[in-house]
Amino acid sequence: MKELKIFAIVVFLSGLLYWGIEPYAHHELHPHTDPAVYDFAAGDDSYSKSMLESSKIALEKAEVSGDGKKIENAKLDVQKAEKNLNDYKSFWNDIKAIDFKSADAIRGADVFANAGCTGCHGIKTAGFDAPMDNATSSSSFGVVAPDLSTAGAIYDESFLAAVIKNPVMAMKLNHKFGEERGFPMPEFYGVGGDDMNAELADLVAYLKSISAKYIKENGKISDSKLFEDACQRCHDIKYDKKYMLGNRIDLANYMGSNPPDLSMMIRSKNSDNYLNKFINDPQKMLLATAMPRVGLTKESEDQVVSYLEKIGDSKKDERSSVGFYTMIYFFILGIFATLWKIKVWKELH
């Protein structure tokens, strides 16, 4: 009977910890966030509306406080949020108007050359080496301009068109770059054709054709290669001996600080699919961060997270299996311990 009471106390305390303290830690100290949204237009619309709603609530609180300065600042925040919502609606409506089905990769190659893209970007798969080495590119722009061999496959086509048209809007960096500080990559205003949207579609088609060629030649885009093209311009992953491209001082000046090494990020930051959400929309997870939205497709994003898991948590499957077998061991041990206890106490009584 005494053992049953002890067991009941243990069950109660375990239940209190699991259903009482743990939910508080997960839901209050680590609030739930919306899942990653790969329809970037819908995601930006929803996020902009939520920011507008938050700014209106802040204005109401300021008005209740009667503090004139707070009210003035809150009104400005509401105006900024309204402008941001309208700007993104207009921006993505322009992107939605692009007819990708009528695009032509051959025309896109001409647009790519005439738009001056080769002044910064290389496409090794197409035989175009980068015009600058990494050190020069980093010194010129703060960050190394990427090779675009895989861009047509790893990025969403609407995002590709968006980032060509207006990189600051597409990557959600308007809090960091604007009239006072220009973004290294200029907006696209066309190359003199009658239809700028057609030129954007042709550019995307060209990049997709190059990526198709890369996949044909290499079989696939490996997880490691995807990380190199999507992340390594800024991030180290020292456990796999990969180091950021370019100069750290230039990058720190460009970003505001040096981006972290990602070797152990899978262990420290991936509860509730944090990494997927952060890569998908950094602003939603860490407001005003300097990290741009990457624009990866869901498949590409999953590859990046899988790669981080292989490098930073390579023993995950082994650890999980050890835990399972350990529980079986303790279960069997518990049976024998109980039988032994019954036998010993039976003889004593």
C-alpha positions as a Markdown table, in Angstrom:
| # | Residue | x | y | z |
|---|---|---|---|---|
| 1 | Met | 0.0 | 0.0 | 0.0 |
| 2 | Lys | 2.9 | 2.3 | 0.8 |
| 3 | Glu | 4.4 | 1.8 | -2.6 |
| 4 | Leu | 1.1 | 2.6 | -4.3 |
| 5 | Lys | 0.9 | 6.0 | -2.4 |
| 6 | Ile | 4.5 | 6.8 | -3.5 |
| 7 | Phe | 3.6 | 5.8 | -7.1 |
| 8 | Ala | 0.5 | 8.0 | -7.0 |
| 9 | Ile | 2.6 | 11.0 | -5.8 |
| 10 | Val | 5.1 | 10.5 | -8.5 |
| 11 | Val | 2.3 | 10.3 | -11.1 |
| 12 | Phe | 0.7 | 13.5 | -9.8 |
| 13 | Leu | 4.0 | 15.4 | -9.8 |
| 14 | Ser | 4.9 | 14.2 | -13.3 |
| 15 | Gly | 1.4 | 15.2 | -14.5 |
| 16 | Leu | 1.7 | 18.6 | -13.0 |
| 17 | Leu | 5.1 | 19.1 | -14.7 |
| 18 | Tyr | 3.9 | 17.8 | -18.1 |
| 19 | Trp | 0.4 | 19.4 | -18.2 |
| 20 | Gly | 1.1 | 22.4 | -16.0 |
| 21 | Ile | 4.6 | 23.8 | -16.2 |
| 22 | Glu | 5.5 | 22.5 | -19.7 |
| 23 | Pro | 2.5 | 24.1 | -21.5 |
| 24 | Tyr | 3.3 | 27.4 | -19.7 |
| 25 | Ala | 6.9 | 27.2 | -20.9 |
| 26 | His | 5.9 | 26.4 | -24.4 |
| 27 | His | 2.9 | 28.7 | -24.9 |
| 28 | Glu | 3.7 | 31.7 | -22.6 |
| 29 | Leu | 7.5 | 31.9 | -22.6 |
| 30 | His | 7.7 | 30.6 | -26.2 |
| 31 | Pro | 4.5 | 31.7 | -27.9 |
| 32 | His | 3.1 | 29.7 | -30.9 |
| 33 | Thr | 3.7 | 31.3 | -34.3 |
| 34 | Asp | 1.9 | 30.7 | -37.5 |
| 35 | Pro | 3.3 | 28.0 | -39.8 |
| 36 | Ala | 5.5 | 28.9 | -42.8 |
| 37 | Val | 3.5 | 30.3 | -45.8 |
| 38 | Tyr | 4.9 | 29.6 | -49.2 |
| 39 | Asp | 2.4 | 31.8 | -51.0 |
| 40 | Phe | 4.4 | 34.9 | -50.3 |
| 41 | Ala | 1.7 | 37.3 | -51.5 |
| 42 | Ala | -0.8 | 35.8 | -49.1 |
| 43 | Gly | 1.7 | 35.7 | -46.3 |
| 44 | Asp | 2.7 | 39.3 | -46.7 |
| 45 | Asp | -0.9 | 40.4 | -46.8 |
| 46 | Ser | -1.7 | 38.5 | -43.6 |
| 47 | Tyr | 1.4 | 39.7 | -41.8 |
| 48 | Ser | 0.9 | 43.3 | -42.9 |
| 49 | Lys | -2.7 | 43.2 | -41.6 |
| 50 | Ser | -1.6 | 41.8 | -38.3 |
| 51 | Met | 0.9 | 44.5 | -37.9 |
| 52 | Leu | -1.7 | 47.2 | -38.7 |
| 53 | Glu | -4.0 | 45.7 | -36.1 |
| 54 | Ser | -1.3 | 45.6 | -33.5 |
| 55 | Ser | -0.5 | 49.3 | -34.2 |
| 56 | Lys | -4.1 | 50.2 | -33.9 |
| 57 | Ile | -4.3 | 48.5 | -30.5 |
| 58 | Ala | -1.2 | 50.3 | -29.4 |
| 59 | Leu | -2.8 | 53.6 | -30.5 |
| 60 | Glu | -5.9 | 52.9 | -28.4 |
| 61 | Lys | -3.7 | 52.2 | -25.4 |
| 62 | Ala | -1.8 | 55.4 | -26.0 |
| 63 | Glu | -5.0 | 57.4 | -26.2 |
| 64 | Val | -6.2 | 55.9 | -22.9 |
| 65 | Ser | -2.9 | 56.9 | -21.3 |
| 66 | Gly | -3.4 | 60.6 | -22.4 |
| 67 | Asp | 0.4 | 60.9 | -23.2 |
| 68 | Gly | 0.6 | 63.2 | -26.2 |
| 69 | Lys | 4.0 | 62.0 | -27.3 |
| 70 | Lys | 2.9 | 58.3 | -27.2 |
| 71 | Ile | -0.3 | 59.2 | -29.1 |
| 72 | Glu | 1.7 | 61.0 | -31.8 |
| 73 | Asn | 4.2 | 58.1 | -32.2 |
| 74 | Ala | 1.4 | 55.5 | -32.2 |
| 75 | Lys | -0.4 | 57.5 | -35.0 |
| 76 | Leu | 2.8 | 57.5 | -37.1 |
| 77 | Asp | 3.1 | 53.7 | -36.5 |
| 78 | Val | -0.5 | 53.2 | -37.8 |
| 79 | Gln | 0.2 | 55.3 | -40.9 |
| 80 | Lys | 3.4 | 53.3 | -41.6 |
| 81 | Ala | 1.5 | 50.0 | -41.2 |
| 82 | Glu | -1.2 | 51.2 | -43.5 |
| 83 | Lys | 1.3 | 52.3 | -46.1 |
| 84 | Asn | 3.2 | 49.0 | -45.7 |
| 85 | Leu | 0.0 | 47.0 | -46.3 |
| 86 | Asn | -1.0 | 49.0 | -49.4 |
| 87 | Asp | 2.6 | 48.8 | -50.8 |
| 88 | Tyr | 2.7 | 45.0 | -50.5 |
| 89 | Lys | -0.8 | 44.6 | -52.0 |
| 90 | Ser | 0.2 | 46.7 | -55.0 |
| 91 | Phe | 3.6 | 45.0 | -55.3 |
| 92 | Trp | 2.2 | 41.4 | -55.3 |
| 93 | Asn | -0.7 | 42.4 | -57.6 |
| 94 | Asp | 2.0 | 43.4 | -60.1 |
| 95 | Ile | 3.7 | 40.1 | -59.7 |
| 96 | Lys | 0.5 | 38.1 | -60.0 |
| 97 | Ala | -0.1 | 39.9 | -63.4 |
| 98 | Ile | 3.0 | 38.2 | -64.8 |
| 99 | Asp | 2.2 | 35.5 | -67.3 |
| 100 | Phe | 4.9 | 32.9 | -66.7 |
| 101 | Lys | 3.3 | 30.4 | -69.1 |
| 102 | Ser | 4.1 | 32.5 | -72.1 |
| 103 | Ala | 7.8 | 33.1 | -71.1 |
| 104 | Asp | 10.7 | 32.3 | -73.4 |
| 105 | Ala | 14.1 | 31.2 | -72.0 |
| 106 | Ile | 15.9 | 32.3 | -75.2 |
| 107 | Arg | 14.5 | 35.8 | -74.9 |
| 108 | Gly | 15.3 | 35.7 | -71.2 |
| 109 | Ala | 19.0 | 35.1 | -72.0 |
| 110 | Asp | 19.0 | 38.3 | -74.0 |
| 111 | Val | 17.3 | 40.2 | -71.2 |
| 112 | Phe | 19.8 | 38.8 | -68.7 |
| 113 | Ala | 22.7 | 40.1 | -70.8 |
| 114 | Asn | 21.1 | 43.5 | -71.6 |
| 115 | Ala | 19.9 | 44.2 | -68.1 |
| 116 | Gly | 23.5 | 44.1 | -66.8 |
| 117 | Cys | 23.0 | 41.1 | -64.6 |
| 118 | Thr | 26.4 | 39.7 | -65.6 |
| 119 | Gly | 28.1 | 42.8 | -64.1 |
| 120 | Cys | 27.6 | 41.2 | -60.7 |
| 121 | His | 26.4 | 37.6 | -61.1 |
| 122 | Gly | 28.0 | 34.5 | -62.5 |
| 123 | Ile | 26.2 | 31.5 | -64.0 |
| 124 | Lys | 28.8 | 28.7 | -64.0 |
| 125 | Thr | 26.4 | 26.2 | -65.6 |
| 126 | Ala | 26.0 | 28.5 | -68.5 |
| 127 | Gly | 29.7 | 29.2 | -68.8 |
| 128 | Phe | 29.6 | 32.6 | -67.2 |
| 129 | Asp | 32.1 | 33.1 | -64.4 |
| 130 | Ala | 31.5 | 35.7 | -61.8 |
| 131 | Pro | 32.9 | 39.1 | -62.9 |
| 132 | Met | 34.5 | 39.6 | -59.5 |
| 133 | Asp | 36.2 | 37.3 | -57.0 |
| 134 | Asn | 34.5 | 36.9 | -53.6 |
| 135 | Ala | 36.8 | 39.4 | -51.9 |
| 136 | Thr | 36.1 | 42.2 | -54.5 |
| 137 | Ser | 32.4 | 41.4 | -54.5 |
| 138 | Ser | 32.2 | 41.6 | -50.7 |
| 139 | Ser | 34.2 | 44.8 | -50.7 |
| 140 | Ser | 31.9 | 46.4 | -53.3 |
| 141 | Phe | 28.5 | 45.3 | -52.0 |
| 142 | Gly | 29.0 | 44.1 | -48.4 |
| 143 | Val | 28.0 | 40.6 | -49.4 |
| 144 | Val | 29.1 | 38.3 | -52.3 |
| 145 | Ala | 26.7 | 38.4 | -55.3 |
| 146 | Pro | 25.4 | 34.9 | -55.8 |
| 147 | Asp | 26.0 | 32.5 | -58.7 |
| 148 | Leu | 22.6 | 31.9 | -60.3 |
| 149 | Ser | 23.1 | 28.3 | -61.6 |
| 150 | Thr | 20.5 | 26.8 | -59.3 |
| 151 | Ala | 18.3 | 29.9 | -58.6 |
| 152 | Gly | 15.6 | 28.8 | -61.1 |
| 153 | Ala | 15.1 | 25.6 | -59.1 |
| 154 | Ile | 15.5 | 26.4 | -55.5 |
| 155 | Tyr | 13.5 | 29.7 | -55.4 |
| 156 | Asp | 9.8 | 30.1 | -56.0 |
| 157 | Glu | 9.2 | 31.6 | -59.5 |
| 158 | Ser | 7.0 | 34.4 | -58.2 |
| 159 | Phe | 9.6 | 35.2 | -55.6 |
| 160 | Leu | 12.3 | 35.2 | -58.3 |
| 161 | Ala | 10.3 | 37.7 | -60.4 |
| 162 | Ala | 9.6 | 39.8 | -57.3 |
| 163 | Val | 13.3 | 39.9 | -56.2 |
| 164 | Ile | 14.4 | 41.0 | -59.7 |
| 165 | Lys | 11.7 | 43.6 | -59.8 |
| 166 | Asn | 12.2 | 45.1 | -56.4 |
| 167 | Pro | 14.7 | 43.2 | -54.1 |
| 168 | Val | 14.0 | 45.3 | -51.0 |
| 169 | Met | 10.3 | 44.6 | -51.1 |
| 170 | Ala | 10.7 | 41.0 | -52.0 |
| 171 | Met | 13.2 | 40.3 | -49.2 |
| 172 | Lys | 11.3 | 42.5 | -46.7 |
| 173 | Leu | 14.3 | 44.8 | -46.0 |
| 174 | Asn | 12.4 | 48.1 | -46.3 |
| 175 | His | 13.2 | 48.8 | -42.6 |
| 176 | Lys | 16.9 | 48.6 | -43.5 |
| 177 | Phe | 17.2 | 50.0 | -47.0 |
| 178 | Gly | 15.5 | 53.0 | -48.6 |
| 179 | Glu | 16.2 | 56.5 | -49.9 |
| 180 | Glu | 18.9 | 57.2 | -47.4 |
| 181 | Arg | 20.7 | 53.8 | -47.8 |
| 182 | Gly | 20.4 | 52.1 | -51.2 |
| 183 | Phe | 20.3 | 48.3 | -51.6 |
| 184 | Pro | 23.3 | 46.9 | -53.6 |
| 185 | Met | 21.0 | 45.3 | -56.2 |
| 186 | Pro | 19.0 | 47.9 | -58.2 |
| 187 | Glu | 15.3 | 47.5 | -59.1 |
| 188 | Phe | 14.5 | 46.2 | -62.5 |
| 189 | Tyr | 12.8 | 48.7 | -64.9 |
| 190 | Gly | 13.0 | 46.7 | -68.1 |
| 191 | Val | 15.4 | 46.7 | -71.0 |
| 192 | Gly | 13.4 | 48.8 | -73.4 |
| 193 | Gly | 10.7 | 46.4 | -74.4 |
| 194 | Asp | 7.0 | 47.1 | -74.5 |
| 195 | Asp | 6.1 | 44.8 | -71.6 |
| 196 | Met | 8.3 | 44.7 | -68.5 |
| 197 | Asn | 6.2 | 41.8 | -67.1 |
| 198 | Ala | 7.1 | 39.7 | -70.1 |
| 199 | Glu | 10.8 | 40.5 | -69.6 |
| 200 | Leu | 10.5 | 39.4 | -66.0 |
| 201 | Ala | 8.8 | 36.2 | -67.0 |
| 202 | Asp | 11.5 | 35.6 | -69.7 |
| 203 | Leu | 14.3 | 36.2 | -67.1 |
| 204 | Val | 12.7 | 33.6 | -64.8 |
| 205 | Ala | 12.3 | 31.1 | -67.6 |
| 206 | Tyr | 16.0 | 31.5 | -68.5 |
| 207 | Leu | 17.1 | 30.9 | -64.9 |
| 208 | Lys | 14.8 | 27.9 | -64.7 |
| 209 | Ser | 16.3 | 26.5 | -67.9 |
| 210 | Ile | 19.8 | 26.9 | -66.5 |
| 211 | Ser | 18.8 | 25.1 | -63.3 |
| 212 | Ala | 17.3 | 22.3 | -65.3 |
| 213 | Lys | 20.6 | 22.0 | -67.1 |
| 214 | Tyr | 22.5 | 21.9 | -63.8 |
| 215 | Ile | 20.2 | 19.1 | -62.5 |
| 216 | Lys | 20.6 | 17.1 | -65.7 |
| 217 | Glu | 24.4 | 17.3 | -65.5 |
| 218 | Asn | 24.6 | 16.6 | -61.7 |
| 219 | Gly | 21.6 | 14.4 | -61.1 |
| 220 | Lys | 20.1 | 16.7 | -58.4 |
| 221 | Ile | 20.9 | 19.7 | -56.3 |
| 222 | Ser | 22.4 | 18.2 | -53.2 |
| 223 | Asp | 21.6 | 19.4 | -49.7 |
| 224 | Ser | 25.1 | 20.7 | -49.3 |
| 225 | Lys | 25.0 | 22.6 | -52.7 |
| 226 | Leu | 21.6 | 24.1 | -51.8 |
| 227 | Phe | 23.1 | 25.4 | -48.5 |
| 228 | Glu | 26.0 | 26.9 | -50.4 |
| 229 | Asp | 23.8 | 28.7 | -52.8 |
| 230 | Ala | 21.1 | 29.8 | -50.3 |
| 231 | Cys | 23.0 | 30.4 | -47.1 |
| 232 | Gln | 26.8 | 30.3 | -47.3 |
| 233 | Arg | 27.2 | 33.9 | -48.6 |
| 234 | Cys | 26.6 | 35.0 | -45.0 |
| 235 | His | 26.7 | 31.9 | -42.7 |
| 236 | Asp | 29.4 | 29.4 | -41.6 |
| 237 | Ile | 28.8 | 25.8 | -40.9 |
| 238 | Lys | 32.1 | 24.9 | -39.4 |
| 239 | Tyr | 31.1 | 21.3 | -38.6 |
| 240 | Asp | 31.2 | 20.7 | -42.3 |
| 241 | Lys | 34.1 | 23.0 | -43.0 |
| 242 | Lys | 32.1 | 25.5 | -44.9 |
| 243 | Tyr | 32.8 | 29.2 | -44.3 |
| 244 | Met | 31.0 | 32.3 | -45.3 |
| 245 | Leu | 32.1 | 33.8 | -48.6 |
| 246 | Gly | 33.8 | 37.2 | -48.7 |
| 247 | Asn | 35.0 | 39.4 | -45.9 |
| 248 | Arg | 33.5 | 39.3 | -42.4 |
| 249 | Ile | 34.1 | 43.0 | -41.7 |
| 250 | Asp | 32.3 | 44.0 | -44.9 |
| 251 | Leu | 29.5 | 41.6 | -44.1 |
| 252 | Ala | 29.2 | 42.9 | -40.5 |
| 253 | Asn | 29.0 | 46.5 | -41.9 |
| 254 | Tyr | 26.4 | 45.4 | -44.4 |
| 255 | Met | 24.2 | 43.4 | -42.0 |
| 256 | Gly | 24.9 | 45.3 | -38.7 |
| 257 | Ser | 26.6 | 42.2 | -37.1 |
| 258 | Asn | 28.2 | 39.0 | -38.2 |
| 259 | Pro | 25.6 | 36.3 | -38.9 |
| 260 | Pro | 26.0 | 33.2 | -36.7 |
| 261 | Asp | 27.6 | 29.9 | -37.5 |
| 262 | Leu | 24.8 | 27.4 | -38.1 |
| 263 | Ser | 26.5 | 24.1 | -37.1 |
| 264 | Met | 24.4 | 23.6 | -33.9 |
| 265 | Met | 21.4 | 25.7 | -34.9 |
| 266 | Ile | 19.2 | 22.6 | -35.4 |
| 267 | Arg | 19.6 | 21.8 | -31.7 |
| 268 | Ser | 19.2 | 25.2 | -30.3 |
| 269 | Lys | 16.5 | 26.8 | -32.5 |
| 270 | Asn | 14.3 | 24.2 | -34.1 |
| 271 | Ser | 11.4 | 23.6 | -31.6 |
| 272 | Asp | 8.0 | 24.1 | -33.3 |
| 273 | Asn | 9.7 | 24.1 | -36.7 |
| 274 | Tyr | 11.4 | 27.4 | -35.9 |
| 275 | Leu | 14.0 | 27.2 | -38.6 |
| 276 | Asn | 11.5 | 26.6 | -41.4 |
| 277 | Lys | 9.5 | 29.6 | -40.2 |
| 278 | Phe | 12.5 | 31.8 | -39.8 |
| 279 | Ile | 13.9 | 31.0 | -43.3 |
| 280 | Asn | 10.5 | 31.5 | -44.8 |
| 281 | Asp | 9.9 | 34.9 | -43.2 |
| 282 | Pro | 12.5 | 36.2 | -40.7 |
| 283 | Gln | 10.5 | 39.3 | -39.9 |
| 284 | Lys | 7.7 | 37.2 | -38.5 |
| 285 | Met | 10.0 | 35.5 | -36.1 |
| 286 | Leu | 12.5 | 38.3 | -35.3 |
| 287 | Leu | 11.1 | 41.7 | -36.1 |
| 288 | Ala | 13.5 | 44.2 | -37.7 |
| 289 | Thr | 16.2 | 41.5 | -38.2 |
| 290 | Ala | 18.7 | 42.3 | -41.0 |
| 291 | Met | 18.3 | 38.8 | -42.4 |
| 292 | Pro | 16.4 | 38.9 | -45.7 |
| 293 | Arg | 13.6 | 36.6 | -46.7 |
| 294 | Val | 15.3 | 33.8 | -48.7 |
| 295 | Gly | 12.4 | 32.9 | -50.9 |
| 296 | Leu | 13.1 | 29.1 | -51.1 |
| 297 | Thr | 10.4 | 26.7 | -52.2 |
| 298 | Lys | 9.1 | 24.4 | -49.4 |
| 299 | Glu | 11.1 | 21.5 | -50.9 |
| 300 | Ser | 14.4 | 23.5 | -50.9 |
| 301 | Glu | 13.7 | 24.8 | -47.5 |
| 302 | Asp | 13.2 | 21.3 | -46.2 |
| 303 | Gln | 16.5 | 20.4 | -47.8 |
| 304 | Val | 18.4 | 23.1 | -46.0 |
| 305 | Val | 16.9 | 22.1 | -42.6 |
| 306 | Ser | 17.7 | 18.4 | -43.4 |
| 307 | Tyr | 21.3 | 19.4 | -44.1 |
| 308 | Leu | 21.5 | 21.3 | -40.9 |
| 309 | Glu | 20.1 | 18.3 | -39.1 |
| 310 | Lys | 22.7 | 15.9 | -40.7 |
| 311 | Ile | 25.6 | 18.2 | -39.7 |
| 312 | Gly | 24.4 | 19.4 | -36.3 |
| 313 | Asp | 22.5 | 16.4 | -35.1 |
| 314 | Ser | 23.9 | 13.4 | -37.0 |
| 315 | Lys | 23.2 | 11.0 | -34.1 |
| 316 | Lys | 19.4 | 11.9 | -33.9 |
| 317 | Asp | 18.2 | 8.5 | -35.2 |
| 318 | Glu | 20.7 | 6.6 | -33.1 |
| 319 | Arg | 19.7 | 8.6 | -30.0 |
| 320 | Ser | 16.0 | 8.0 | -30.6 |
| 321 | Ser | 16.5 | 4.3 | -31.0 |
| 322 | Val | 18.7 | 4.2 | -27.8 |
| 323 | Gly | 15.9 | 5.9 | -25.9 |
| 324 | Phe | 13.4 | 3.4 | -27.1 |
| 325 | Tyr | 15.5 | 0.4 | -26.1 |
| 326 | Thr | 16.4 | 2.0 | -22.8 |
| 327 | Met | 12.7 | 2.2 | -21.9 |
| 328 | Ile | 12.2 | -1.4 | -22.8 |
| 329 | Tyr | 15.2 | -2.3 | -20.6 |
| 330 | Phe | 13.8 | -0.4 | -17.6 |
| 331 | Phe | 10.4 | -2.0 | -18.2 |
| 332 | Ile | 11.8 | -5.5 | -18.1 |
| 333 | Leu | 14.0 | -4.5 | -15.1 |
| 334 | Gly | 11.0 | -3.2 | -13.3 |
| 335 | Ile | 9.2 | -6.5 | -13.8 |
| 336 | Phe | 12.1 | -8.5 | -12.4 |
| 337 | Ala | 12.6 | -6.0 | -9.5 |
| 338 | Thr | 8.9 | -6.3 | -8.6 |
| 339 | Leu | 9.0 | -10.1 | -8.6 |
| 340 | Trp | 12.2 | -10.1 | -6.6 |
| 341 | Lys | 10.7 | -7.7 | -4.0 |
| 342 | Ile | 7.6 | -9.9 | -3.7 |
| 343 | Lys | 9.7 | -13.0 | -3.1 |
| 344 | Val | 12.0 | -11.3 | -0.5 |
| 345 | Trp | 9.2 | -9.7 | 1.5 |
| 346 | Lys | 7.1 | -12.9 | 1.3 |
| 347 | Glu | 9.9 | -14.9 | 3.1 |
| 348 | Leu | 10.3 | -12.1 | 5.7 |
| 349 | His | 6.6 | -12.1 | 6.5 |
